[in-house]
Amino acid sequence: MTSMDSAGSELRGWAARQMIAEDARWAMDVLLSAQRLPRLSPYVPLIIGHHFVRIAYEGAHALRSTDPHLGIPALAELLGQNYASVTARARHVSKLLDDNKKTYETVIAELDAIAREHQERFSGNAVRWARWLETDLGLYVSGKKLIGATWPAAYRLGLSVNAEGAISGHDLRAVTEEWGGTLAVLGAATLDSTAPTATLDLSEVPRIAGKDRRADRYLSERFENGFPIGLKVLLLAIEGEMNTLATFVAGTAPGHSEAVFRARTVAAYHALSALKRVSDRYESRTTEGMSALRELLESPPAQTLMSRPGQVVRNRCMHYEIRDPRLALDPTKAMFGIVESVVPGKSLPEFSAEVELVIALMAELLRQWRPAAR
């Protein structure tokens, strides 16, 4: 290997380590800062916990690399000894319909199963005359916007309804503790042993409230007539994710702008990809909702994100290891100049603005999408 090749490999390894540490420290800061607000902290794992699992899984994988400029055996050993189960749990990190190991039918069937589990647990318990009052779907709402729901949260985090009828009990506490341990290790990827601290002021985040609904009534008024329950759950997940990114996650950007950029880019890319799959599957439908979906998919910001360069940016936001020696890294630029190197004529702030716009467009589309009148 020439000295130039070695220098390039070293820079790519350092860039990956830097992004791992930034993302892990963002996640730890969010968790620690939210703990200061009892009204907020219980919701944080439920609405963005899948991002923490992604960071933990992808970061652990990178630190186990045999590349001496990337892998850190001492840290990898700590992960292997103490935090292995969080890696196993990463299979629950949903790529929506973009998971190449699962078919469309498999994902929808899994979401259908989550719906049945919750319906069976919460239905039929009241006296017969009062059963019409029972609810089986919990919504998380902030500033009148849906930011999450119990069914998608249970799916993404691999949580089951417990005997008390909650998904925020022991299992969630246990996985949160694992995140803390794993993220603490990943936060040292740049060999910075500084203890994580709470630096974020989340007091201005709109109050999050839980609202209980009866799913069959609520979902009958959402999206398209004839959509399977599992698909409607998927669309609820996307709507909640987009609103979370635009509100709560936006409030965590101070000091963590690049980590937030990566979280937004990954989530927006997979949401668009999922919506494209839905559009293709129901291509013969010409309802107002489907027409609005196709218009969104054809919009310039959506086309930018779903282009080949946009996909490469997503890959660099999702997977930390950088193998392509042709990628021109610049340590003087944000995120090592990856966006400028990949997307012709766009800077990271410009690309980020398009991601933010398409997030807002998806959130609004899903909020307004109602079944066509019969």
Coordinates of C-alpha atoms in Angstrom, one line a residue:
M1 CA 0.0 0.0 0.0
T2 CA 1.4 3.4 -1.0
S3 CA 1.6 6.3 1.5
M4 CA -1.3 8.0 -0.3
D5 CA -3.5 4.9 -0.1
S6 CA -2.6 4.6 3.6
A7 CA -3.4 8.2 4.3
G8 CA -6.8 7.8 2.5
S9 CA -7.6 4.7 4.5
E10 CA -6.7 6.4 7.7
L11 CA -8.9 9.4 6.9
R12 CA -11.9 7.2 6.0
G13 CA -11.5 5.3 9.2
W14 CA -11.3 8.4 11.3
A15 CA -14.3 9.9 9.5
A16 CA -16.3 6.7 10.4
R17 CA -15.2 6.8 14.0
Q18 CA -16.1 10.5 14.2
M19 CA -19.6 9.9 13.0
I20 CA -20.1 6.9 15.3
A21 CA -19.0 9.1 18.3
E22 CA -21.2 12.0 17.2
D23 CA -24.3 9.9 16.8
A24 CA -23.8 8.1 20.1
R25 CA -23.2 11.3 22.0
W26 CA -26.3 12.8 20.4
A27 CA -28.4 9.9 21.5
M28 CA -26.9 10.0 25.1
D29 CA -27.5 13.7 25.3
V30 CA -31.1 13.3 24.2
L31 CA -31.7 10.6 26.8
L32 CA -30.0 12.5 29.6
S33 CA -31.6 15.8 28.8
A34 CA -35.1 14.3 28.6
Q35 CA -34.6 12.7 32.0
R36 CA -34.8 16.3 33.5
L37 CA -38.4 16.5 32.2
P38 CA -40.7 13.8 33.6
R39 CA -43.4 14.8 31.2
L40 CA -41.2 14.1 28.3
S41 CA -38.7 11.3 29.2
P42 CA -41.2 8.3 29.0
Y43 CA -41.9 9.1 25.4
V44 CA -38.4 9.5 24.1
P45 CA -37.6 5.7 23.7
L46 CA -41.0 5.2 22.1
I47 CA -40.7 7.8 19.4
I48 CA -37.0 7.7 18.5
G49 CA -35.7 4.6 20.2
H50 CA -35.3 2.9 16.8
H51 CA -32.6 5.5 15.9
F52 CA -30.7 4.6 19.0
V53 CA -30.8 0.9 18.1
R54 CA -29.6 1.8 14.6
I55 CA -26.6 3.7 16.0
A56 CA -25.8 0.9 18.5
Y57 CA -26.0 -1.8 15.8
E58 CA -24.2 -0.1 13.0
G59 CA -21.6 1.4 15.4
A60 CA -20.9 -1.9 17.0
H61 CA -20.5 -3.5 13.6
A62 CA -18.0 -0.8 12.6
L63 CA -15.9 -1.1 15.7
R64 CA -15.5 -4.8 15.1
S65 CA -14.0 -4.1 11.6
T66 CA -10.6 -5.7 10.9
D67 CA -9.5 -2.3 9.3
P68 CA -7.0 -1.0 11.8
H69 CA -8.0 2.5 11.1
L70 CA -11.7 1.8 12.0
G71 CA -12.0 -1.2 14.3
I72 CA -11.1 -0.8 18.0
P73 CA -10.8 -4.3 19.4
A74 CA -10.8 -3.1 23.1
L75 CA -14.1 -1.4 22.6
A76 CA -15.5 -4.2 20.5
E77 CA -14.7 -6.6 23.2
L78 CA -16.7 -4.6 25.7
L79 CA -19.6 -4.6 23.4
G80 CA -19.3 -8.4 22.9
Q81 CA -19.2 -9.1 26.6
N82 CA -21.9 -6.8 27.9
Y83 CA -24.2 -5.5 25.2
A84 CA -24.7 -8.4 22.8
S85 CA -28.5 -8.5 23.2
V86 CA -28.9 -5.0 21.8
T87 CA -27.4 -6.2 18.6
A88 CA -29.8 -9.1 18.4
R89 CA -32.7 -6.7 19.1
A90 CA -31.5 -4.6 16.1
R91 CA -33.5 -6.9 13.8
H92 CA -36.5 -5.0 15.0
V93 CA -35.2 -1.7 13.6
S94 CA -37.7 -1.3 10.8
K95 CA -36.5 -0.2 7.3
L96 CA -40.2 -0.1 6.6
L97 CA -40.6 -1.7 3.1
D98 CA -37.0 -1.2 2.2
D99 CA -35.7 -4.3 4.1
N100 CA -34.2 -6.6 1.4
K101 CA -34.5 -9.6 3.8
K102 CA -38.3 -9.2 4.1
T103 CA -40.9 -9.1 1.4
Y104 CA -43.7 -6.5 1.3
E105 CA -46.1 -9.3 2.3
T106 CA -43.9 -10.3 5.3
V107 CA -43.7 -6.7 6.7
I108 CA -47.4 -6.1 6.4
A109 CA -48.2 -9.5 8.0
E110 CA -45.9 -8.7 10.9
L111 CA -47.7 -5.4 11.4
D112 CA -51.0 -7.2 11.1
A113 CA -49.8 -9.5 13.9
I114 CA -48.9 -6.6 16.1
A115 CA -52.4 -5.2 15.6
R116 CA -54.1 -8.5 16.5
E117 CA -52.0 -8.8 19.6
H118 CA -53.0 -5.4 20.9
Q119 CA -56.7 -5.9 19.8
E120 CA -56.9 -9.2 21.6
R121 CA -55.2 -7.8 24.8
F122 CA -57.4 -4.7 25.0
S123 CA -60.7 -5.9 23.6
G124 CA -63.4 -8.0 25.3
N125 CA -62.4 -7.2 28.8
A126 CA -65.2 -4.8 29.8
V127 CA -68.8 -5.9 30.6
R128 CA -70.5 -6.6 27.3
W129 CA -72.6 -3.4 27.3
A130 CA -69.5 -1.2 27.8
R131 CA -67.2 -2.8 25.2
W132 CA -67.9 -0.1 22.7
L133 CA -65.9 2.2 25.0
E134 CA -62.7 0.0 24.9
T135 CA -59.6 1.3 23.2
D136 CA -56.7 -0.7 21.8
L137 CA -54.5 1.9 20.0
G138 CA -52.5 4.5 21.8
L139 CA -51.4 7.7 19.9
Y140 CA -48.7 10.1 21.0
V141 CA -49.6 13.6 20.0
S142 CA -47.6 16.9 20.3
G143 CA -49.0 20.2 19.3
K144 CA -51.9 18.5 17.6
K145 CA -49.5 16.4 15.4
L146 CA -49.2 12.7 15.6
I147 CA -45.7 11.8 16.5
G148 CA -46.1 8.1 17.3
A149 CA -48.4 5.3 18.1
T150 CA -48.2 2.2 20.3
W151 CA -48.4 -0.4 17.5
P152 CA -45.5 0.9 15.4
A153 CA -43.4 1.5 18.6
A154 CA -44.0 -2.1 19.7
Y155 CA -43.0 -3.4 16.2
R156 CA -39.9 -1.3 15.9
L157 CA -38.6 -2.1 19.4
G158 CA -39.7 -5.7 19.6
L159 CA -41.9 -5.1 22.6
S160 CA -44.9 -7.2 23.6
V161 CA -47.9 -6.0 25.5
N162 CA -47.3 -7.1 29.1
A163 CA -49.8 -8.4 31.7
E164 CA -50.7 -4.9 32.7
G165 CA -51.5 -3.9 29.1
A166 CA -48.5 -1.6 28.7
I167 CA -45.5 -1.5 26.4
S168 CA -43.5 0.9 28.5
G169 CA -42.7 -1.4 31.5
H170 CA -39.8 -3.6 32.3
D171 CA -38.8 -4.6 28.8
L172 CA -38.4 -1.0 27.7
R173 CA -36.5 -0.1 30.8
A174 CA -34.1 -3.0 30.2
V175 CA -33.5 -2.0 26.6
T176 CA -32.9 1.6 27.5
E177 CA -30.3 0.5 30.0
E178 CA -28.6 -1.5 27.2
W179 CA -28.6 1.5 24.9
G180 CA -26.9 3.5 27.7
G181 CA -24.1 1.0 28.0
T182 CA -23.7 0.5 24.3
L183 CA -23.8 4.2 23.4
A184 CA -21.3 5.0 26.1
V185 CA -18.8 2.6 24.5
L186 CA -19.5 4.0 21.0
G187 CA -19.2 7.5 22.3
A188 CA -15.5 6.7 22.9
A189 CA -14.9 5.8 19.3
T190 CA -12.6 8.8 18.9
L191 CA -10.9 7.8 22.1
D192 CA -12.6 10.7 23.9
S193 CA -13.4 9.4 27.4
T194 CA -15.3 12.5 28.5
A195 CA -18.4 11.5 30.4
P196 CA -21.7 12.3 28.5
T197 CA -23.7 15.1 29.9
A198 CA -27.1 16.7 29.4
T199 CA -26.7 19.9 27.3
L200 CA -30.1 20.2 25.5
D201 CA -32.9 22.5 26.6
L202 CA -36.0 20.5 25.7
S203 CA -38.4 22.6 27.7
E204 CA -39.7 24.3 24.5
V205 CA -40.7 21.0 22.9
P206 CA -44.5 20.9 22.6
R207 CA -46.0 18.8 25.3
I208 CA -46.5 15.2 24.3
A209 CA -49.8 13.6 25.3
G210 CA -51.2 10.1 25.0
K211 CA -54.6 9.6 23.5
D212 CA -56.4 6.2 23.3
R213 CA -58.5 5.2 20.4
R214 CA -60.4 2.2 19.2
A215 CA -58.4 1.2 16.2
D216 CA -61.2 -0.1 13.9
R217 CA -63.0 3.2 14.1
Y218 CA -59.9 5.4 13.9
L219 CA -58.3 3.6 11.1
S220 CA -61.5 3.4 9.0
E221 CA -61.1 7.1 8.6
R222 CA -57.5 7.1 7.6
F223 CA -55.8 6.5 4.3
E224 CA -57.5 4.3 1.6
N225 CA -60.5 2.1 1.8
G226 CA -59.4 -1.5 1.4
F227 CA -55.8 -1.0 2.7
P228 CA -54.9 -3.8 5.1
I229 CA -54.6 -2.9 8.7
G230 CA -50.8 -3.6 8.6
L231 CA -50.3 -1.1 5.8
K232 CA -52.3 1.5 7.7
V233 CA -50.0 0.9 10.7
L234 CA -47.0 1.4 8.4
L235 CA -48.4 4.7 7.2
L236 CA -49.1 5.8 10.8
A237 CA -45.4 4.9 11.6
I238 CA -44.3 7.2 8.7
E239 CA -46.6 10.0 9.7
G240 CA -45.4 9.9 13.3
E241 CA -41.7 9.6 12.3
M242 CA -41.9 12.6 10.0
N243 CA -43.6 14.8 12.6
T244 CA -41.1 13.7 15.2
L245 CA -38.2 14.6 13.0
A246 CA -39.7 18.0 12.2
T247 CA -40.5 18.8 15.9
F248 CA -38.8 16.9 18.6
V249 CA -35.6 15.9 16.8
A250 CA -35.2 19.4 15.4
G251 CA -35.0 20.6 19.0
T252 CA -32.0 18.3 19.6
A253 CA -29.9 19.8 16.9
P254 CA -27.9 22.3 18.9
G255 CA -24.4 20.8 19.2
H256 CA -25.4 17.8 17.2
S257 CA -26.4 19.1 13.8
E258 CA -24.6 16.4 11.8
A259 CA -26.0 13.6 13.9
V260 CA -29.5 15.0 13.4
F261 CA -28.8 15.4 9.6
R262 CA -28.0 11.7 9.5
A263 CA -31.1 10.6 11.4
R264 CA -33.3 12.7 9.2
T265 CA -31.7 11.5 6.0
V266 CA -32.0 7.8 6.9
A267 CA -35.6 8.1 8.0
A268 CA -36.8 10.3 5.1
Y269 CA -35.1 8.0 2.6
H270 CA -36.8 4.9 3.9
A271 CA -40.1 6.6 4.3
L272 CA -40.0 7.8 0.6
S273 CA -39.0 4.3 -0.5
A274 CA -41.9 2.8 1.4
L275 CA -44.4 5.2 -0.1
K276 CA -43.0 4.5 -3.6
R277 CA -43.7 0.8 -2.9
V278 CA -47.3 1.6 -1.9
S279 CA -47.8 3.8 -5.0
D280 CA -46.5 1.0 -7.3
R281 CA -48.6 -1.6 -5.6
Y282 CA -51.8 0.4 -6.0
E283 CA -50.9 2.0 -9.3
S284 CA -54.4 1.5 -10.7
R285 CA -56.0 3.6 -8.0
T286 CA -56.8 7.2 -8.9
T287 CA -58.2 8.5 -5.7
E288 CA -57.3 12.0 -4.4
G289 CA -55.0 10.5 -1.8
M290 CA -53.1 8.3 -4.3
S291 CA -52.8 11.2 -6.7
A292 CA -51.3 13.4 -4.0
L293 CA -48.9 10.6 -3.1
R294 CA -47.7 10.4 -6.7
E295 CA -47.3 14.2 -6.9
L296 CA -45.1 14.1 -3.8
L297 CA -43.0 11.3 -5.2
E298 CA -42.4 13.3 -8.3
S299 CA -41.5 16.5 -6.5
P300 CA -37.9 17.8 -6.8
P301 CA -36.8 17.2 -3.2
A302 CA -38.1 13.7 -3.3
Q303 CA -36.4 13.0 -6.6
T304 CA -33.1 14.4 -5.1
L305 CA -33.2 12.1 -2.1
M306 CA -34.2 9.0 -4.1
S307 CA -31.6 9.6 -6.8
R308 CA -28.4 7.5 -7.0
P309 CA -26.4 10.3 -5.3
G310 CA -29.1 10.6 -2.6
Q311 CA -28.9 6.9 -2.0
V312 CA -25.2 7.1 -1.5
V313 CA -25.6 9.9 1.0
R314 CA -28.2 7.7 2.8
N315 CA -25.7 4.8 2.9
R316 CA -23.0 7.0 4.5
C317 CA -25.5 8.2 7.1
M318 CA -26.7 4.7 7.8
H319 CA -23.5 2.6 7.6
Y320 CA -20.4 4.1 9.1
E321 CA -17.6 2.1 7.3
I322 CA -16.4 4.0 4.2
R323 CA -14.9 1.5 1.8
D324 CA -14.9 3.5 -1.5
P325 CA -11.5 5.1 -2.0
R326 CA -13.0 7.3 -4.7
L327 CA -15.0 9.2 -2.2
A328 CA -13.2 12.5 -1.7
L329 CA -13.2 13.3 2.0
D330 CA -12.5 16.8 3.2
P331 CA -12.0 17.1 7.0
T332 CA -12.5 20.9 6.9
K333 CA -16.1 20.4 5.8
A334 CA -19.2 19.2 7.6
M335 CA -19.5 15.4 7.6
F336 CA -16.1 15.4 5.9
G337 CA -17.5 16.8 2.7
I338 CA -19.4 13.6 1.8
V339 CA -22.5 15.4 0.5
E340 CA -20.4 17.8 -1.7
S341 CA -18.4 14.8 -3.0
V342 CA -21.5 12.8 -3.9
V343 CA -24.3 15.2 -4.9
P344 CA -23.4 17.4 -7.9
G345 CA -23.7 21.1 -7.1
K346 CA -25.2 20.8 -3.6
S347 CA -23.7 21.6 -0.2
L348 CA -24.7 19.7 2.9
P349 CA -27.0 22.6 4.1
E350 CA -28.7 22.7 0.7
F351 CA -29.2 18.9 0.7
S352 CA -30.4 19.1 4.3
A353 CA -33.0 21.7 3.4
E354 CA -34.4 19.4 0.7
V355 CA -34.6 16.6 3.2
E356 CA -36.4 18.8 5.7
L357 CA -38.8 19.9 3.0
V358 CA -39.7 16.4 1.9
I359 CA -40.2 15.4 5.5
A360 CA -42.7 18.2 5.9
L361 CA -44.4 17.2 2.6
M362 CA -44.8 13.6 3.7
A363 CA -46.1 14.6 7.2
E364 CA -48.8 16.8 5.6
L365 CA -49.8 14.3 3.0
L366 CA -50.4 11.6 5.6
R367 CA -52.2 13.9 7.9
Q368 CA -54.7 14.9 5.2
W369 CA -55.1 11.5 3.6
R370 CA -58.6 10.3 4.0
P371 CA -60.6 7.5 2.2
A372 CA -62.5 8.4 -0.9
A373 CA -66.2 8.8 -0.4
R374 CA -68.1 5.6 -1.2

